[in-house]
Amino acid sequence: PTVGVDPVSRRELWEILTHQVRDKRTTLLVSTAYMDEASRFDRVVILYNGHVLGEGKPEELIEEARGHVFHVAVPDWSPRKLEPYLARVPGIQDAVGEEDGVRIVAEGMSPPPLPEELGSPRTDPVPPRFEDAFMRRLAHGGPGGIRKISSSPRDLGWQDKKTGLPDGAREESIVIRDLTRYFGSFCAVDHLTFSVRRGEIFGLLGANGAGKTTTFRMLSGLLLPSSGELRIDGQDVLGSYVARIRGRLGYMSQKFSLYSQLTVRQNLTFFTSAYRMGGRRQKDRIAEIEEFFELVP
């Protein structure tokens, strides 16, 4: 299994595995959720909901999607806005945002008619990938498959929470300048500078040991920086009462950071209490989460 391995470690892992197969003639059985890894295999079995959707050589499965994959670009439409819109169009089996447009998998050998409000979109055929073949198999509704792939924000229970203000009008909620943290002589975070505007989704991307967790710990007041400036909603984290700052932050641990000896409800109660949420407000919020994630028996 390779799930949960960061990109740099994945590359190193595959160098080791490739060496084992090529030089030592080792038979390798890999379980993975990464489609790019699956395309490396000599033979693959596609599983979904306990059923086999397909079996064979990756290149043969990929060939099934040839002629069904297109790149769609619409002037003045960002990929983030266009992707969920195209996902609702009949005849489109999958839609994935890319840097300069949206990659779609069409049911037929040509793109389906697109809504007039998109104007004159540019649609170009592109070579298929293993992921495209998987989504076609999934959409065909075979054993374990589904007829309609839910991809829109409404279907996923997610809505864009942006303020709707132009970028220049949204104030900066988080400001970090030359943030540095040493552990002895080791520099975990080296003069990091960035800012996050209100209503913006901002991501820190990096391999294990890149400094992501250390940065978040400094943001939440759990760890003091060695030097630099850190302000949240205009307040200096270093000069303010830490609990006051922490109360304005929402933090969600990954699964391995939760307490396995506690139930889901107990974990929710613990984390909401850590943010000084109690009484009716705490009960209502936990009930909302239970309903949203379908946790109620």
PDB file of C-alpha atoms in Angstrom:
ATOM      1  CA  PRO A   1       0.000   0.000   0.000  1.00  0.00           C
ATOM      2  CA  THR A   2       1.244   3.491  -0.896  1.00  0.00           C
ATOM      3  CA  VAL A   3      -1.583   5.708   0.390  1.00  0.00           C
ATOM      4  CA  GLY A   4      -0.454   8.568   2.615  1.00  0.00           C
ATOM      5  CA  VAL A   5       3.085   8.747   1.222  1.00  0.00           C
ATOM      6  CA  ASP A   6       4.190  12.241   0.213  1.00  0.00           C
ATOM      7  CA  PRO A   7       5.237  12.852  -3.444  1.00  0.00           C
ATOM      8  CA  VAL A   8       8.990  12.887  -2.780  1.00  0.00           C
ATOM      9  CA  SER A   9       8.858   9.667  -0.751  1.00  0.00           C
ATOM     10  CA  ARG A  10       6.616   8.067  -3.388  1.00  0.00           C
ATOM     11  CA  ARG A  11       9.230   8.771  -6.042  1.00  0.00           C
ATOM     12  CA  GLU A  12      11.969   7.252  -3.904  1.00  0.00           C
ATOM     13  CA  LEU A  13       9.773   4.255  -3.079  1.00  0.00           C
ATOM     14  CA  TRP A  14       9.131   3.565  -6.754  1.00  0.00           C
ATOM     15  CA  GLU A  15      12.831   3.779  -7.537  1.00  0.00           C
ATOM     16  CA  ILE A  16      13.371   1.000  -4.989  1.00  0.00           C
ATOM     17  CA  LEU A  17      10.461  -1.087  -6.287  1.00  0.00           C
ATOM     18  CA  THR A  18      11.539  -0.676  -9.912  1.00  0.00           C
ATOM     19  CA  HIS A  19      15.037  -1.820  -8.976  1.00  0.00           C
ATOM     20  CA  GLN A  20      13.619  -4.899  -7.238  1.00  0.00           C
ATOM     21  CA  VAL A  21      11.560  -5.896 -10.281  1.00  0.00           C
ATOM     22  CA  ARG A  22      14.120  -5.058 -12.961  1.00  0.00           C
ATOM     23  CA  ASP A  23      17.310  -6.330 -11.354  1.00  0.00           C
ATOM     24  CA  LYS A  24      16.106  -9.015  -8.963  1.00  0.00           C
ATOM     25  CA  ARG A  25      13.102 -10.286 -10.929  1.00  0.00           C
ATOM     26  CA  THR A  26      10.862  -9.837  -7.896  1.00  0.00           C
ATOM     27  CA  THR A  27       7.117 -10.283  -8.310  1.00  0.00           C
ATOM     28  CA  LEU A  28       5.383  -7.175  -6.998  1.00  0.00           C
ATOM     29  CA  LEU A  29       1.766  -6.908  -5.832  1.00  0.00           C
ATOM     30  CA  VAL A  30       0.728  -3.307  -5.155  1.00  0.00           C
ATOM     31  CA  SER A  31      -2.521  -1.933  -3.731  1.00  0.00           C
ATOM     32  CA  THR A  32      -2.935   1.751  -4.559  1.00  0.00           C
ATOM     33  CA  ALA A  33      -5.523   4.487  -5.018  1.00  0.00           C
ATOM     34  CA  TYR A  34      -3.203   6.562  -7.218  1.00  0.00           C
ATOM     35  CA  MET A  35      -4.072   6.290 -10.906  1.00  0.00           C
ATOM     36  CA  ASP A  36      -0.624   7.403 -12.075  1.00  0.00           C
ATOM     37  CA  GLU A  37       0.891   4.499 -10.142  1.00  0.00           C
ATOM     38  CA  ALA A  38      -1.554   2.042 -11.673  1.00  0.00           C
ATOM     39  CA  SER A  39      -0.364   2.993 -15.157  1.00  0.00           C
ATOM     40  CA  ARG A  40       3.100   1.650 -14.247  1.00  0.00           C
ATOM     41  CA  PHE A  41       1.860  -1.900 -13.749  1.00  0.00           C
ATOM     42  CA  ASP A  42       2.159  -4.815 -16.169  1.00  0.00           C
ATOM     43  CA  ARG A  43      -1.339  -5.932 -15.242  1.00  0.00           C
ATOM     44  CA  VAL A  44      -4.047  -4.293 -13.188  1.00  0.00           C
ATOM     45  CA  VAL A  45      -7.372  -5.188 -11.588  1.00  0.00           C
ATOM     46  CA  ILE A  46      -9.742  -2.260 -10.980  1.00  0.00           C
ATOM     47  CA  LEU A  47     -11.818  -2.644  -7.806  1.00  0.00           C
ATOM     48  CA  TYR A  48     -14.753  -0.530  -6.651  1.00  0.00           C
ATOM     49  CA  ASN A  49     -17.116  -1.340  -3.784  1.00  0.00           C
ATOM     50  CA  GLY A  50     -15.714  -4.856  -3.677  1.00  0.00           C
ATOM     51  CA  HIS A  51     -16.445  -5.553  -7.347  1.00  0.00           C
ATOM     52  CA  VAL A  52     -14.075  -5.894 -10.303  1.00  0.00           C
ATOM     53  CA  LEU A  53     -14.684  -3.104 -12.836  1.00  0.00           C
ATOM     54  CA  GLY A  54     -11.928  -4.135 -15.205  1.00  0.00           C
ATOM     55  CA  GLU A  55      -8.823  -6.239 -15.646  1.00  0.00           C
ATOM     56  CA  GLY A  56      -5.917  -6.260 -18.078  1.00  0.00           C
ATOM     57  CA  LYS A  57      -2.890  -4.305 -19.201  1.00  0.00           C
ATOM     58  CA  PRO A  58      -3.052  -0.592 -18.315  1.00  0.00           C
ATOM     59  CA  GLU A  59      -2.430   0.477 -21.918  1.00  0.00           C
ATOM     60  CA  GLU A  60      -5.365  -1.653 -23.103  1.00  0.00           C
ATOM     61  CA  LEU A  61      -7.712  -0.143 -20.519  1.00  0.00           C
ATOM     62  CA  ILE A  62      -6.476   3.366 -21.338  1.00  0.00           C
ATOM     63  CA  GLU A  63      -7.157   2.753 -25.039  1.00  0.00           C
ATOM     64  CA  GLU A  64     -10.859   2.282 -24.214  1.00  0.00           C
ATOM     65  CA  ALA A  65     -11.046   5.977 -23.345  1.00  0.00           C
ATOM     66  CA  ARG A  66      -9.329   7.222 -26.513  1.00  0.00           C
ATOM     67  CA  GLY A  67     -11.540   9.653 -28.405  1.00  0.00           C
ATOM     68  CA  HIS A  68     -13.649  10.365 -25.314  1.00  0.00           C
ATOM     69  CA  VAL A  69     -11.326  12.814 -23.515  1.00  0.00           C
ATOM     70  CA  PHE A  70     -11.279  16.564 -24.197  1.00  0.00           C
ATOM     71  CA  HIS A  71      -9.851  19.759 -22.756  1.00  0.00           C
ATOM     72  CA  VAL A  72     -12.397  22.575 -22.405  1.00  0.00           C
ATOM     73  CA  ALA A  73     -11.422  26.218 -21.902  1.00  0.00           C
ATOM     74  CA  VAL A  74     -13.875  29.118 -21.623  1.00  0.00           C
ATOM     75  CA  PRO A  75     -12.722  32.761 -21.666  1.00  0.00           C
ATOM     76  CA  ASP A  76     -13.220  34.501 -18.302  1.00  0.00           C
ATOM     77  CA  TRP A  77     -14.160  31.209 -16.599  1.00  0.00           C
ATOM     78  CA  SER A  78     -11.704  29.867 -14.053  1.00  0.00           C
ATOM     79  CA  PRO A  79     -11.202  26.068 -13.909  1.00  0.00           C
ATOM     80  CA  ARG A  80     -12.595  26.117 -10.364  1.00  0.00           C
ATOM     81  CA  LYS A  81     -15.835  27.710 -11.568  1.00  0.00           C
ATOM     82  CA  LEU A  82     -16.063  25.707 -14.789  1.00  0.00           C
ATOM     83  CA  GLU A  83     -15.417  22.218 -13.368  1.00  0.00           C
ATOM     84  CA  PRO A  84     -18.622  21.779 -11.291  1.00  0.00           C
ATOM     85  CA  TYR A  85     -20.623  23.447 -14.069  1.00  0.00           C
ATOM     86  CA  LEU A  86     -19.450  20.944 -16.696  1.00  0.00           C
ATOM     87  CA  ALA A  87     -19.894  18.023 -14.293  1.00  0.00           C
ATOM     88  CA  ARG A  88     -23.671  18.609 -14.414  1.00  0.00           C
ATOM     89  CA  VAL A  89     -23.866  18.558 -18.222  1.00  0.00           C
ATOM     90  CA  PRO A  90     -25.560  15.369 -19.537  1.00  0.00           C
ATOM     91  CA  GLY A  91     -23.120  13.235 -21.488  1.00  0.00           C
ATOM     92  CA  ILE A  92     -20.072  14.216 -19.427  1.00  0.00           C
ATOM     93  CA  GLN A  93     -18.876  11.337 -17.252  1.00  0.00           C
ATOM     94  CA  ASP A  94     -16.085  13.178 -15.450  1.00  0.00           C
ATOM     95  CA  ALA A  95     -14.731  16.720 -15.162  1.00  0.00           C
ATOM     96  CA  VAL A  96     -11.394  17.630 -13.598  1.00  0.00           C
ATOM     97  CA  GLY A  97     -10.004  21.151 -13.323  1.00  0.00           C
ATOM     98  CA  GLU A  98      -6.529  21.763 -14.703  1.00  0.00           C
ATOM     99  CA  GLU A  99      -4.275  24.807 -14.863  1.00  0.00           C
ATOM    100  CA  ASP A 100      -5.884  26.420 -17.907  1.00  0.00           C
ATOM    101  CA  GLY A 101      -9.223  24.654 -18.271  1.00  0.00           C
ATOM    102  CA  VAL A 102     -11.158  21.481 -17.473  1.00  0.00           C
ATOM    103  CA  ARG A 103     -10.469  17.932 -18.643  1.00  0.00           C
ATOM    104  CA  ILE A 104     -13.695  16.077 -19.424  1.00  0.00           C
ATOM    105  CA  VAL A 105     -14.547  12.471 -20.229  1.00  0.00           C
ATOM    106  CA  ALA A 106     -17.450  12.339 -22.666  1.00  0.00           C
ATOM    107  CA  GLU A 107     -19.889   9.480 -23.049  1.00  0.00           C
ATOM    108  CA  GLY A 108     -19.642   9.676 -26.834  1.00  0.00           C
ATOM    109  CA  MET A 109     -16.801  10.209 -29.279  1.00  0.00           C
ATOM    110  CA  SER A 110     -17.454  13.951 -29.365  1.00  0.00           C
ATOM    111  CA  PRO A 111     -18.180  16.503 -26.616  1.00  0.00           C
ATOM    112  CA  PRO A 112     -21.871  16.861 -25.742  1.00  0.00           C
ATOM    113  CA  PRO A 113     -23.630  20.168 -26.505  1.00  0.00           C
ATOM    114  CA  LEU A 114     -22.575  22.763 -23.948  1.00  0.00           C
ATOM    115  CA  PRO A 115     -24.888  25.460 -22.513  1.00  0.00           C
ATOM    116  CA  GLU A 116     -25.105  28.679 -24.526  1.00  0.00           C
ATOM    117  CA  GLU A 117     -24.006  30.807 -21.568  1.00  0.00           C
ATOM    118  CA  LEU A 118     -20.505  29.381 -21.952  1.00  0.00           C
ATOM    119  CA  GLY A 119     -20.209  31.337 -25.183  1.00  0.00           C
ATOM    120  CA  SER A 120     -17.656  29.827 -27.549  1.00  0.00           C
ATOM    121  CA  PRO A 121     -15.605  27.391 -25.483  1.00  0.00           C
ATOM    122  CA  ARG A 122     -12.465  25.902 -26.949  1.00  0.00           C
ATOM    123  CA  THR A 123     -12.662  22.106 -26.954  1.00  0.00           C
ATOM    124  CA  ASP A 124      -9.639  20.034 -27.950  1.00  0.00           C
ATOM    125  CA  PRO A 125      -9.156  16.244 -27.883  1.00  0.00           C
ATOM    126  CA  VAL A 126      -6.379  15.083 -25.556  1.00  0.00           C
ATOM    127  CA  PRO A 127      -4.680  11.706 -25.002  1.00  0.00           C
ATOM    128  CA  PRO A 128      -6.424   9.534 -22.389  1.00  0.00           C
ATOM    129  CA  ARG A 129      -4.950   8.632 -19.023  1.00  0.00           C
ATOM    130  CA  PHE A 130      -5.621   5.685 -16.748  1.00  0.00           C
ATOM    131  CA  GLU A 131      -7.882   7.848 -14.578  1.00  0.00           C
ATOM    132  CA  ASP A 132     -10.087   8.544 -17.617  1.00  0.00           C
ATOM    133  CA  ALA A 133     -10.433   4.818 -18.272  1.00  0.00           C
ATOM    134  CA  PHE A 134     -11.350   4.230 -14.634  1.00  0.00           C
ATOM    135  CA  MET A 135     -14.041   6.927 -14.665  1.00  0.00           C
ATOM    136  CA  ARG A 136     -15.555   5.502 -17.863  1.00  0.00           C
ATOM    137  CA  ARG A 137     -15.719   2.051 -16.306  1.00  0.00           C
ATOM    138  CA  LEU A 138     -17.241   3.531 -13.174  1.00  0.00           C
ATOM    139  CA  ALA A 139     -19.840   5.538 -15.079  1.00  0.00           C
ATOM    140  CA  HIS A 140     -20.960   2.557 -17.153  1.00  0.00           C
ATOM    141  CA  GLY A 141     -22.706   1.211 -14.080  1.00  0.00           C
ATOM    142  CA  GLY A 142     -21.290  -2.299 -14.163  1.00  0.00           C
ATOM    143  CA  PRO A 143     -20.778  -4.344 -10.978  1.00  0.00           C
ATOM    144  CA  GLY A 144     -20.013  -1.773  -8.314  1.00  0.00           C
ATOM    145  CA  GLY A 145     -20.280   1.071 -10.818  1.00  0.00           C
ATOM    146  CA  ILE A 146     -22.556   4.088 -10.800  1.00  0.00           C
ATOM    147  CA  ARG A 147     -24.639   5.719 -13.495  1.00  0.00           C
ATOM    148  CA  LYS A 148     -24.196   9.326 -12.412  1.00  0.00           C
ATOM    149  CA  ILE A 149     -20.971  10.661 -10.965  1.00  0.00           C
ATOM    150  CA  SER A 150     -21.704  13.315  -8.355  1.00  0.00           C
ATOM    151  CA  SER A 151     -19.257  16.169  -8.847  1.00  0.00           C
ATOM    152  CA  SER A 152     -21.103  19.434  -8.399  1.00  0.00           C
ATOM    153  CA  PRO A 153     -20.690  21.587  -5.270  1.00  0.00           C
ATOM    154  CA  ARG A 154     -24.361  21.068  -4.434  1.00  0.00           C
ATOM    155  CA  ASP A 155     -24.116  17.289  -4.789  1.00  0.00           C
ATOM    156  CA  LEU A 156     -21.005  17.177  -2.629  1.00  0.00           C
ATOM    157  CA  GLY A 157     -22.604  19.251   0.130  1.00  0.00           C
ATOM    158  CA  TRP A 158     -20.050  22.018  -0.404  1.00  0.00           C
ATOM    159  CA  GLN A 159     -20.567  25.617  -1.378  1.00  0.00           C
ATOM    160  CA  ASP A 160     -18.097  28.326  -2.302  1.00  0.00           C
ATOM    161  CA  LYS A 161     -17.755  30.483   0.792  1.00  0.00           C
ATOM    162  CA  LYS A 162     -15.817  33.309  -0.895  1.00  0.00           C
ATOM    163  CA  THR A 163     -16.886  36.838  -0.057  1.00  0.00           C
ATOM    164  CA  GLY A 164     -17.485  37.778  -3.681  1.00  0.00           C
ATOM    165  CA  LEU A 165     -15.248  40.821  -3.265  1.00  0.00           C
ATOM    166  CA  PRO A 166     -12.405  41.470  -5.714  1.00  0.00           C
ATOM    167  CA  ASP A 167      -9.012  40.310  -4.478  1.00  0.00           C
ATOM    168  CA  GLY A 168      -7.844  43.843  -3.802  1.00  0.00           C
ATOM    169  CA  ALA A 169     -10.856  44.528  -1.563  1.00  0.00           C
ATOM    170  CA  ARG A 170     -10.419  41.533   0.725  1.00  0.00           C
ATOM    171  CA  GLU A 171      -8.301  42.307   3.758  1.00  0.00           C
ATOM    172  CA  GLU A 172      -5.498  40.036   4.889  1.00  0.00           C
ATOM    173  CA  SER A 173      -6.547  37.705   7.714  1.00  0.00           C
ATOM    174  CA  ILE A 174      -3.141  36.082   8.183  1.00  0.00           C
ATOM    175  CA  VAL A 175       0.184  37.836   7.679  1.00  0.00           C
ATOM    176  CA  ILE A 176       3.504  36.027   8.078  1.00  0.00           C
ATOM    177  CA  ARG A 177       6.822  37.803   7.574  1.00  0.00           C
ATOM    178  CA  ASP A 178      10.236  36.096   7.802  1.00  0.00           C
ATOM    179  CA  LEU A 179       8.855  33.428  10.141  1.00  0.00           C
ATOM    180  CA  THR A 180      11.703  31.229  11.383  1.00  0.00           C
ATOM    181  CA  ARG A 181      11.905  28.335  13.809  1.00  0.00           C
ATOM    182  CA  TYR A 182      15.025  26.537  14.989  1.00  0.00           C
ATOM    183  CA  PHE A 183      15.253  23.312  16.962  1.00  0.00           C
ATOM    184  CA  GLY A 184      18.788  23.548  18.254  1.00  0.00           C
ATOM    185  CA  SER A 185      20.903  24.123  15.147  1.00  0.00           C
ATOM    186  CA  PHE A 186      18.258  22.650  12.810  1.00  0.00           C
ATOM    187  CA  CYS A 187      16.129  25.178  10.915  1.00  0.00           C
ATOM    188  CA  ALA A 188      12.614  23.739  10.495  1.00  0.00           C
ATOM    189  CA  VAL A 189      11.097  26.919   9.011  1.00  0.00           C
ATOM    190  CA  ASP A 190      13.420  29.330   7.222  1.00  0.00           C
ATOM    191  CA  HIS A 191      12.233  32.954   6.850  1.00  0.00           C
ATOM    192  CA  LEU A 192       8.760  32.015   5.594  1.00  0.00           C
ATOM    193  CA  THR A 193       6.649  34.879   4.209  1.00  0.00           C
ATOM    194  CA  PHE A 194       3.061  34.761   2.940  1.00  0.00           C
ATOM    195  CA  SER A 195      -0.373  36.275   3.544  1.00  0.00           C
ATOM    196  CA  VAL A 196      -3.917  34.920   3.335  1.00  0.00           C
ATOM    197  CA  ARG A 197      -6.897  37.115   2.463  1.00  0.00           C
ATOM    198  CA  ARG A 198     -10.324  36.721   4.010  1.00  0.00           C
ATOM    199  CA  GLY A 199     -12.419  34.213   2.074  1.00  0.00           C
ATOM    200  CA  GLU A 200      -9.374  32.626   0.433  1.00  0.00           C
ATOM    201  CA  ILE A 201      -8.445  28.930   0.430  1.00  0.00           C
ATOM    202  CA  PHE A 202      -4.691  28.761   0.944  1.00  0.00           C
ATOM    203  CA  GLY A 203      -2.665  25.559   0.918  1.00  0.00           C
ATOM    204  CA  LEU A 204       0.786  24.635   2.181  1.00  0.00           C
ATOM    205  CA  LEU A 205       2.232  21.875   0.015  1.00  0.00           C
ATOM    206  CA  GLY A 206       5.403  20.000   0.827  1.00  0.00           C
ATOM    207  CA  ALA A 207       6.970  16.636   1.565  1.00  0.00           C
ATOM    208  CA  ASN A 208       7.434  15.190   5.046  1.00  0.00           C
ATOM    209  CA  GLY A 209       9.757  17.450   7.012  1.00  0.00           C
ATOM    210  CA  ALA A 210       9.098  20.504   4.830  1.00  0.00           C
ATOM    211  CA  GLY A 211       7.875  22.544   7.806  1.00  0.00           C
ATOM    212  CA  LYS A 212       4.103  22.466   7.318  1.00  0.00           C
ATOM    213  CA  THR A 213       3.188  21.178  10.784  1.00  0.00           C
ATOM    214  CA  THR A 214       5.700  23.479  12.485  1.00  0.00           C
ATOM    215  CA  THR A 215       4.156  26.452  10.671  1.00  0.00           C
ATOM    216  CA  PHE A 216       0.633  25.473  11.738  1.00  0.00           C
ATOM    217  CA  ARG A 217       1.757  25.021  15.327  1.00  0.00           C
ATOM    218  CA  MET A 218       3.168  28.530  15.321  1.00  0.00           C
ATOM    219  CA  LEU A 219      -0.047  29.832  13.731  1.00  0.00           C
ATOM    220  CA  SER A 220      -2.150  28.233  16.457  1.00  0.00           C
ATOM    221  CA  GLY A 221       0.071  29.501  19.260  1.00  0.00           C
ATOM    222  CA  LEU A 222       1.263  26.026  20.242  1.00  0.00           C
ATOM    223  CA  LEU A 223       4.866  26.815  19.312  1.00  0.00           C
ATOM    224  CA  LEU A 224       6.764  30.092  19.546  1.00  0.00           C
ATOM    225  CA  PRO A 225       8.772  31.237  16.501  1.00  0.00           C
ATOM    226  CA  SER A 226      12.504  31.832  16.841  1.00  0.00           C
ATOM    227  CA  SER A 227      12.015  35.079  14.916  1.00  0.00           C
ATOM    228  CA  GLY A 228       9.679  36.797  12.499  1.00  0.00           C
ATOM    229  CA  GLU A 229       6.225  38.360  12.498  1.00  0.00           C
ATOM    230  CA  LEU A 230       2.911  36.499  12.739  1.00  0.00           C
ATOM    231  CA  ARG A 231      -0.412  38.348  12.768  1.00  0.00           C
ATOM    232  CA  ILE A 232      -3.963  36.972  12.691  1.00  0.00           C
ATOM    233  CA  ASP A 233      -6.841  39.395  12.110  1.00  0.00           C
ATOM    234  CA  GLY A 234      -4.431  42.218  12.841  1.00  0.00           C
ATOM    235  CA  GLN A 235      -3.357  40.802  16.210  1.00  0.00           C
ATOM    236  CA  ASP A 236       0.245  39.930  16.940  1.00  0.00           C
ATOM    237  CA  VAL A 237       0.282  36.268  17.978  1.00  0.00           C
ATOM    238  CA  LEU A 238       3.497  36.824  19.906  1.00  0.00           C
ATOM    239  CA  GLY A 239       2.096  39.749  21.853  1.00  0.00           C
ATOM    240  CA  SER A 240      -1.500  38.683  22.438  1.00  0.00           C
ATOM    241  CA  TYR A 241      -3.133  36.256  24.800  1.00  0.00           C
ATOM    242  CA  VAL A 242      -2.698  32.942  22.979  1.00  0.00           C
ATOM    243  CA  ALA A 243      -6.112  31.537  23.956  1.00  0.00           C
ATOM    244  CA  ARG A 244      -7.776  34.579  22.422  1.00  0.00           C
ATOM    245  CA  ILE A 245      -6.052  33.936  19.100  1.00  0.00           C
ATOM    246  CA  ARG A 246      -6.679  30.182  19.230  1.00  0.00           C
ATOM    247  CA  GLY A 247     -10.388  30.796  19.702  1.00  0.00           C
ATOM    248  CA  ARG A 248     -10.505  32.389  16.247  1.00  0.00           C
ATOM    249  CA  LEU A 249      -8.867  29.428  14.507  1.00  0.00           C
ATOM    250  CA  GLY A 250     -10.544  26.281  13.257  1.00  0.00           C
ATOM    251  CA  TYR A 251      -8.230  23.273  13.252  1.00  0.00           C
ATOM    252  CA  MET A 252      -9.065  19.758  12.048  1.00  0.00           C
ATOM    253  CA  SER A 253      -6.667  16.922  12.822  1.00  0.00           C
ATOM    254  CA  GLN A 254      -5.958  14.163  10.355  1.00  0.00           C
ATOM    255  CA  LYS A 255      -7.248  10.713  11.233  1.00  0.00           C
ATOM    256  CA  PHE A 256      -4.010   9.537  12.850  1.00  0.00           C
ATOM    257  CA  SER A 257      -4.071  12.603  15.138  1.00  0.00           C
ATOM    258  CA  LEU A 258      -7.469  11.729  16.583  1.00  0.00           C
ATOM    259  CA  TYR A 259      -7.905   9.639  19.721  1.00  0.00           C
ATOM    260  CA  SER A 260      -8.700   6.074  18.664  1.00  0.00           C
ATOM    261  CA  GLN A 261      -9.825   5.110  22.164  1.00  0.00           C
ATOM    262  CA  LEU A 262     -12.626   7.705  21.951  1.00  0.00           C
ATOM    263  CA  THR A 263     -15.806   7.456  19.900  1.00  0.00           C
ATOM    264  CA  VAL A 264     -16.486   9.905  17.070  1.00  0.00           C
ATOM    265  CA  ARG A 265     -18.842  11.891  19.299  1.00  0.00           C
ATOM    266  CA  GLN A 266     -16.265  11.994  22.103  1.00  0.00           C
ATOM    267  CA  ASN A 267     -13.640  13.281  19.672  1.00  0.00           C
ATOM    268  CA  LEU A 268     -16.040  15.983  18.501  1.00  0.00           C
ATOM    269  CA  THR A 269     -16.837  16.921  22.096  1.00  0.00           C
ATOM    270  CA  PHE A 270     -13.148  17.098  22.983  1.00  0.00           C
ATOM    271  CA  PHE A 271     -12.154  19.307  20.053  1.00  0.00           C
ATOM    272  CA  THR A 272     -15.106  21.671  20.411  1.00  0.00           C
ATOM    273  CA  SER A 273     -14.352  22.000  24.131  1.00  0.00           C
ATOM    274  CA  ALA A 274     -10.720  22.809  23.308  1.00  0.00           C
ATOM    275  CA  TYR A 275     -12.057  25.845  21.444  1.00  0.00           C
ATOM    276  CA  ARG A 276     -14.237  26.866  24.387  1.00  0.00           C
ATOM    277  CA  MET A 277     -17.452  25.844  22.687  1.00  0.00           C
ATOM    278  CA  GLY A 278     -20.003  24.599  25.169  1.00  0.00           C
ATOM    279  CA  GLY A 279     -23.667  24.386  26.061  1.00  0.00           C
ATOM    280  CA  ARG A 280     -26.326  24.692  23.385  1.00  0.00           C
ATOM    281  CA  ARG A 281     -23.850  26.006  20.805  1.00  0.00           C
ATOM    282  CA  GLN A 282     -21.659  22.915  21.192  1.00  0.00           C
ATOM    283  CA  LYS A 283     -24.608  20.503  20.971  1.00  0.00           C
ATOM    284  CA  ASP A 284     -26.027  22.235  17.894  1.00  0.00           C
ATOM    285  CA  ARG A 285     -22.664  22.257  16.132  1.00  0.00           C
ATOM    286  CA  ILE A 286     -22.018  18.560  16.818  1.00  0.00           C
ATOM    287  CA  ALA A 287     -25.537  17.746  15.584  1.00  0.00           C
ATOM    288  CA  GLU A 288     -24.832  19.671  12.352  1.00  0.00           C
ATOM    289  CA  ILE A 289     -21.620  17.709  11.795  1.00  0.00           C
ATOM    290  CA  GLU A 290     -23.327  14.377  12.505  1.00  0.00           C
ATOM    291  CA  GLU A 291     -26.061  15.167   9.989  1.00  0.00           C
ATOM    292  CA  PHE A 292     -23.652  16.516   7.337  1.00  0.00           C
ATOM    293  CA  PHE A 293     -21.413  13.427   7.439  1.00  0.00           C
ATOM    294  CA  GLU A 294     -24.352  11.027   7.928  1.00  0.00           C
ATOM    295  CA  LEU A 295     -23.063   9.825  11.305  1.00  0.00           C
ATOM    296  CA  VAL A 296     -26.483   9.506  12.933  1.00  0.00           C
ATOM    297  CA  PRO A 297     -27.508   5.804  13.302  1.00  0.00           C
TER     298      PRO A 297
END
